[in-house]
Amino acid sequence: MLRQRVLAAAVLAPLGVALVLLGTPLVIACAFALIVAGGMREWARVSGLDRGGQIVSAALGLTMVAVLFCTRTPEGLLWIAATGCVFWLLAALWLARFDFARSPSRAHTLLKMCAGILVMLPATAAALWLHGTPPNGAWWLLLVVVLIWVADSGAYFAGKRFGRRKLAPQVSPGKTWEGVGGAVAAVTLLAVASGW
């Protein structure tokens, strides 16, 4: 697992940095369209949709990003990103009641797919807004991407080394509170170093 992570980082990190710093808004939108399409397909699979439903969900992801890019305004992007923030607060309540919408019904599947949209679309809107904000938007977006990488790595290594107390065993059995601490410590150090 560690070897795969290191190899993936060695290949993807330079590509990601170049994409964020040198990419035009259209290139950034295309990259996010691929990410969102893959994310929506995986979300559909986890939500219980068959292969056809997964393909339709991926196509929906591509379409959402295309419409978002073609109709974007700075204010509109910010409103959509803010919607995502509200959703994450509600998602915390959803996770506290793990059994909510758990049974495999059409209504619950639709609710889960709507949740996927509320994860993917605001994140894309935030990235497009940040990248397009002069004079250093691309650098700010790169900082966000690096913060995510660092948080993931900090959580992985701290969880592997010190992980004892489960964070949310019904949602993700491998996650621990020690991993959360590692993620917070790692991103705090990066944020302080970047601010300095």
mmCIF file of C-alpha atoms in Angstrom:
data_model
loop_
_atom_site.group_PDB
_atom_site.id
_atom_site.type_symbol
_atom_site.label_atom_id
_atom_site.label_comp_id
_atom_site.label_asym_id
_atom_site.label_seq_id
_atom_site.Cartn_x
_atom_site.Cartn_y
_atom_site.Cartn_z
ATOM 1 C CA MET A 1 0.000 0.000 0.000
ATOM 2 C CA LEU A 2 2.756 2.463 0.927
ATOM 3 C CA ARG A 3 4.711 1.619 -2.212
ATOM 4 C CA GLN A 4 1.628 2.267 -4.359
ATOM 5 C CA ARG A 5 1.071 5.616 -2.653
ATOM 6 C CA VAL A 6 4.680 6.695 -3.179
ATOM 7 C CA LEU A 7 4.665 5.643 -6.838
ATOM 8 C CA ALA A 8 1.348 7.378 -7.454
ATOM 9 C CA ALA A 9 2.622 10.550 -5.785
ATOM 10 C CA ALA A 10 5.865 10.467 -7.792
ATOM 11 C CA VAL A 11 3.898 10.340 -11.042
ATOM 12 C CA LEU A 12 0.841 12.419 -10.201
ATOM 13 C CA ALA A 13 2.335 15.188 -8.049
ATOM 14 C CA PRO A 14 4.414 16.857 -10.820
ATOM 15 C CA LEU A 15 1.508 16.454 -13.235
ATOM 16 C CA GLY A 16 -0.917 17.983 -10.735
ATOM 17 C CA VAL A 17 1.389 20.918 -9.966
ATOM 18 C CA ALA A 18 1.914 21.656 -13.666
ATOM 19 C CA LEU A 19 -1.799 21.343 -14.372
ATOM 20 C CA VAL A 20 -2.805 23.758 -11.617
ATOM 21 C CA LEU A 21 -0.092 26.362 -12.254
ATOM 22 C CA LEU A 22 0.006 26.282 -16.058
ATOM 23 C CA GLY A 23 -3.526 25.217 -16.924
ATOM 24 C CA THR A 24 -6.082 27.606 -18.364
ATOM 25 C CA PRO A 25 -9.573 27.730 -16.827
ATOM 26 C CA LEU A 26 -10.730 25.354 -19.577
ATOM 27 C CA VAL A 27 -7.948 22.870 -18.770
ATOM 28 C CA ILE A 28 -8.812 23.028 -15.058
ATOM 29 C CA ALA A 29 -12.495 22.467 -15.877
ATOM 30 C CA CYS A 30 -11.645 19.477 -18.088
ATOM 31 C CA ALA A 31 -9.480 17.953 -15.353
ATOM 32 C CA PHE A 32 -12.274 18.387 -12.818
ATOM 33 C CA ALA A 33 -14.788 16.977 -15.305
ATOM 34 C CA LEU A 34 -12.773 13.745 -15.402
ATOM 35 C CA ILE A 35 -12.445 13.678 -11.617
ATOM 36 C CA VAL A 36 -16.169 14.352 -11.131
ATOM 37 C CA ALA A 37 -17.167 11.757 -13.739
ATOM 38 C CA GLY A 38 -15.046 9.133 -11.963
ATOM 39 C CA GLY A 39 -16.340 10.244 -8.587
ATOM 40 C CA MET A 40 -19.976 10.118 -9.670
ATOM 41 C CA ARG A 41 -19.472 6.665 -11.167
ATOM 42 C CA GLU A 42 -17.955 5.392 -7.917
ATOM 43 C CA TRP A 43 -20.663 7.134 -5.889
ATOM 44 C CA ALA A 44 -23.299 5.387 -8.010
ATOM 45 C CA ARG A 45 -21.611 2.021 -7.470
ATOM 46 C CA VAL A 46 -21.519 2.492 -3.710
ATOM 47 C CA SER A 47 -25.143 3.656 -3.809
ATOM 48 C CA GLY A 48 -26.144 0.352 -5.396
ATOM 49 C CA LEU A 49 -26.709 1.339 -9.023
ATOM 50 C CA ASP A 50 -25.918 -1.184 -11.758
ATOM 51 C CA ARG A 51 -23.361 -0.655 -14.525
ATOM 52 C CA GLY A 52 -25.817 1.296 -16.670
ATOM 53 C CA GLY A 53 -26.647 3.600 -13.775
ATOM 54 C CA GLN A 54 -22.958 4.128 -13.091
ATOM 55 C CA ILE A 55 -22.334 5.151 -16.711
ATOM 56 C CA VAL A 56 -25.284 7.542 -16.632
ATOM 57 C CA SER A 57 -23.947 9.016 -13.374
ATOM 58 C CA ALA A 58 -20.517 9.556 -14.935
ATOM 59 C CA ALA A 59 -22.149 11.283 -17.912
ATOM 60 C CA LEU A 60 -24.148 13.426 -15.486
ATOM 61 C CA GLY A 61 -20.893 14.435 -13.794
ATOM 62 C CA LEU A 62 -19.375 15.509 -17.122
ATOM 63 C CA THR A 63 -22.512 17.444 -18.007
ATOM 64 C CA MET A 64 -22.641 19.213 -14.620
ATOM 65 C CA VAL A 65 -19.078 20.465 -14.947
ATOM 66 C CA ALA A 66 -19.634 21.548 -18.570
ATOM 67 C CA VAL A 67 -22.748 23.543 -17.633
ATOM 68 C CA LEU A 68 -20.990 24.997 -14.585
ATOM 69 C CA PHE A 69 -18.022 26.103 -16.683
ATOM 70 C CA CYS A 70 -20.104 27.593 -19.488
ATOM 71 C CA THR A 71 -22.419 29.565 -17.190
ATOM 72 C CA ARG A 72 -19.925 30.518 -14.483
ATOM 73 C CA THR A 73 -19.644 33.894 -12.825
ATOM 74 C CA PRO A 74 -17.499 34.574 -9.749
ATOM 75 C CA GLU A 75 -20.604 35.241 -7.634
ATOM 76 C CA GLY A 76 -22.402 32.139 -8.914
ATOM 77 C CA LEU A 77 -19.391 29.929 -8.223
ATOM 78 C CA LEU A 78 -19.181 31.270 -4.672
ATOM 79 C CA TRP A 79 -22.870 30.587 -4.035
ATOM 80 C CA ILE A 80 -22.519 27.008 -5.262
ATOM 81 C CA ALA A 81 -19.412 26.509 -3.113
ATOM 82 C CA ALA A 82 -21.321 27.883 -0.100
ATOM 83 C CA THR A 83 -24.086 25.348 -0.780
ATOM 84 C CA GLY A 84 -21.440 22.640 -0.406
ATOM 85 C CA CYS A 85 -20.428 24.018 2.995
ATOM 86 C CA VAL A 86 -24.030 23.846 4.185
ATOM 87 C CA PHE A 87 -24.334 20.303 2.852
ATOM 88 C CA TRP A 88 -21.252 19.152 4.809
ATOM 89 C CA LEU A 89 -22.816 20.414 8.040
ATOM 90 C CA LEU A 90 -25.958 18.409 7.254
ATOM 91 C CA ALA A 91 -23.841 15.405 6.229
ATOM 92 C CA ALA A 92 -22.350 15.344 9.721
ATOM 93 C CA LEU A 93 -25.864 14.896 11.099
ATOM 94 C CA TRP A 94 -26.507 12.166 8.515
ATOM 95 C CA LEU A 95 -23.384 10.285 9.627
ATOM 96 C CA ALA A 96 -24.491 10.578 13.243
ATOM 97 C CA ARG A 97 -27.626 8.649 12.208
ATOM 98 C CA PHE A 98 -25.869 6.015 10.127
ATOM 99 C CA ASP A 99 -29.017 4.005 9.380
ATOM 100 C CA PHE A 100 -30.763 6.946 7.677
ATOM 101 C CA ALA A 101 -31.513 6.017 4.014
ATOM 102 C CA ARG A 102 -29.623 2.756 4.406
ATOM 103 C CA SER A 103 -32.287 0.429 3.047
ATOM 104 C CA PRO A 104 -32.058 -0.157 -0.726
ATOM 105 C CA SER A 105 -35.025 1.775 -2.106
ATOM 106 C CA ARG A 106 -35.360 4.100 -5.100
ATOM 107 C CA ALA A 107 -35.950 7.097 -2.846
ATOM 108 C CA HIS A 108 -32.848 6.369 -0.782
ATOM 109 C CA THR A 109 -30.722 5.794 -3.884
ATOM 110 C CA LEU A 110 -31.927 9.113 -5.303
ATOM 111 C CA LEU A 111 -31.111 10.822 -1.998
ATOM 112 C CA LYS A 112 -27.598 9.340 -2.038
ATOM 113 C CA MET A 113 -27.046 10.451 -5.639
ATOM 114 C CA CYS A 114 -28.173 13.977 -4.723
ATOM 115 C CA ALA A 115 -25.637 13.873 -1.897
ATOM 116 C CA GLY A 116 -22.976 12.939 -4.459
ATOM 117 C CA ILE A 117 -23.877 15.965 -6.554
ATOM 118 C CA LEU A 118 -23.687 18.170 -3.457
ATOM 119 C CA VAL A 119 -20.172 16.876 -2.841
ATOM 120 C CA MET A 120 -18.827 17.081 -6.396
ATOM 121 C CA LEU A 121 -20.377 20.244 -7.811
ATOM 122 C CA PRO A 122 -19.536 22.717 -4.997
ATOM 123 C CA ALA A 123 -15.946 21.427 -4.851
ATOM 124 C CA THR A 124 -15.597 22.026 -8.593
ATOM 125 C CA ALA A 125 -17.166 25.477 -8.285
ATOM 126 C CA ALA A 126 -14.757 26.362 -5.477
ATOM 127 C CA ALA A 127 -11.760 25.185 -7.513
ATOM 128 C CA LEU A 128 -12.833 27.168 -10.592
ATOM 129 C CA TRP A 129 -13.463 30.264 -8.500
ATOM 130 C CA LEU A 130 -10.158 29.987 -6.668
ATOM 131 C CA HIS A 131 -8.129 29.322 -9.828
ATOM 132 C CA GLY A 132 -9.735 32.295 -11.576
ATOM 133 C CA THR A 133 -9.163 34.770 -8.744
ATOM 134 C CA PRO A 134 -6.320 37.184 -9.575
ATOM 135 C CA PRO A 135 -3.489 37.632 -8.957
ATOM 136 C CA ASN A 136 -2.486 34.342 -7.299
ATOM 137 C CA GLY A 137 -5.499 32.099 -7.776
ATOM 138 C CA ALA A 138 -3.525 29.228 -9.276
ATOM 139 C CA TRP A 139 -1.128 29.256 -6.305
ATOM 140 C CA TRP A 140 -4.032 29.251 -3.830
ATOM 141 C CA LEU A 141 -5.602 26.300 -5.624
ATOM 142 C CA LEU A 142 -2.255 24.514 -5.547
ATOM 143 C CA LEU A 143 -2.073 25.131 -1.787
ATOM 144 C CA VAL A 144 -5.515 23.538 -1.371
ATOM 145 C CA VAL A 145 -4.454 20.506 -3.436
ATOM 146 C CA VAL A 146 -1.223 20.134 -1.455
ATOM 147 C CA LEU A 147 -3.126 20.517 1.837
ATOM 148 C CA ILE A 148 -5.338 17.614 0.780
ATOM 149 C CA TRP A 149 -2.314 15.477 -0.130
ATOM 150 C CA VAL A 150 -0.603 16.332 3.151
ATOM 151 C CA ALA A 151 -3.740 15.669 5.205
ATOM 152 C CA ASP A 152 -4.177 12.279 3.544
ATOM 153 C CA SER A 153 -0.536 11.362 4.112
ATOM 154 C CA GLY A 154 -0.520 12.627 7.700
ATOM 155 C CA ALA A 155 -3.663 10.646 8.466
ATOM 156 C CA TYR A 156 -2.296 7.513 6.801
ATOM 157 C CA PHE A 157 1.061 7.485 8.591
ATOM 158 C CA ALA A 158 -0.301 8.540 11.999
ATOM 159 C CA GLY A 159 -3.126 6.023 11.715
ATOM 160 C CA LYS A 160 -0.743 3.221 10.726
ATOM 161 C CA ARG A 161 1.693 4.009 13.520
ATOM 162 C CA PHE A 162 -0.562 5.098 16.385
ATOM 163 C CA GLY A 163 -4.108 4.192 15.344
ATOM 164 C CA ARG A 164 -6.134 2.617 18.141
ATOM 165 C CA ARG A 165 -9.482 4.393 18.555
ATOM 166 C CA LYS A 166 -11.885 3.987 15.627
ATOM 167 C CA LEU A 167 -13.289 7.194 14.177
ATOM 168 C CA ALA A 168 -16.443 5.899 12.446
ATOM 169 C CA PRO A 169 -16.308 2.107 12.192
ATOM 170 C CA GLN A 170 -19.659 1.808 10.401
ATOM 171 C CA VAL A 171 -18.649 4.307 7.722
ATOM 172 C CA SER A 172 -14.939 3.606 7.264
ATOM 173 C CA PRO A 173 -13.473 0.917 9.542
ATOM 174 C CA GLY A 174 -9.837 1.828 8.871
ATOM 175 C CA LYS A 175 -10.072 5.456 10.017
ATOM 176 C CA THR A 176 -8.903 6.378 13.521
ATOM 177 C CA TRP A 177 -8.859 9.428 15.755
ATOM 178 C CA GLU A 178 -5.066 9.225 15.758
ATOM 179 C CA GLY A 179 -5.183 9.537 11.975
ATOM 180 C CA VAL A 180 -7.308 12.666 12.344
ATOM 181 C CA GLY A 181 -4.678 14.075 14.702
ATOM 182 C CA GLY A 182 -1.935 13.279 12.206
ATOM 183 C CA ALA A 183 -3.864 15.011 9.423
ATOM 184 C CA VAL A 184 -4.506 18.122 11.529
ATOM 185 C CA ALA A 185 -0.871 18.318 12.653
ATOM 186 C CA ALA A 186 0.431 17.907 9.101
ATOM 187 C CA VAL A 187 -1.825 20.538 7.528
ATOM 188 C CA THR A 188 -1.178 22.960 10.406
ATOM 189 C CA LEU A 189 2.573 22.716 9.818
ATOM 190 C CA LEU A 190 2.100 23.207 6.076
ATOM 191 C CA ALA A 191 -0.260 26.158 6.567
ATOM 192 C CA VAL A 192 2.141 27.860 8.981
ATOM 193 C CA ALA A 193 5.084 27.264 6.652
ATOM 194 C CA SER A 194 3.100 28.514 3.648
ATOM 195 C CA GLY A 195 1.881 31.607 5.516
ATOM 196 C CA TRP A 196 5.403 32.375 6.657
#
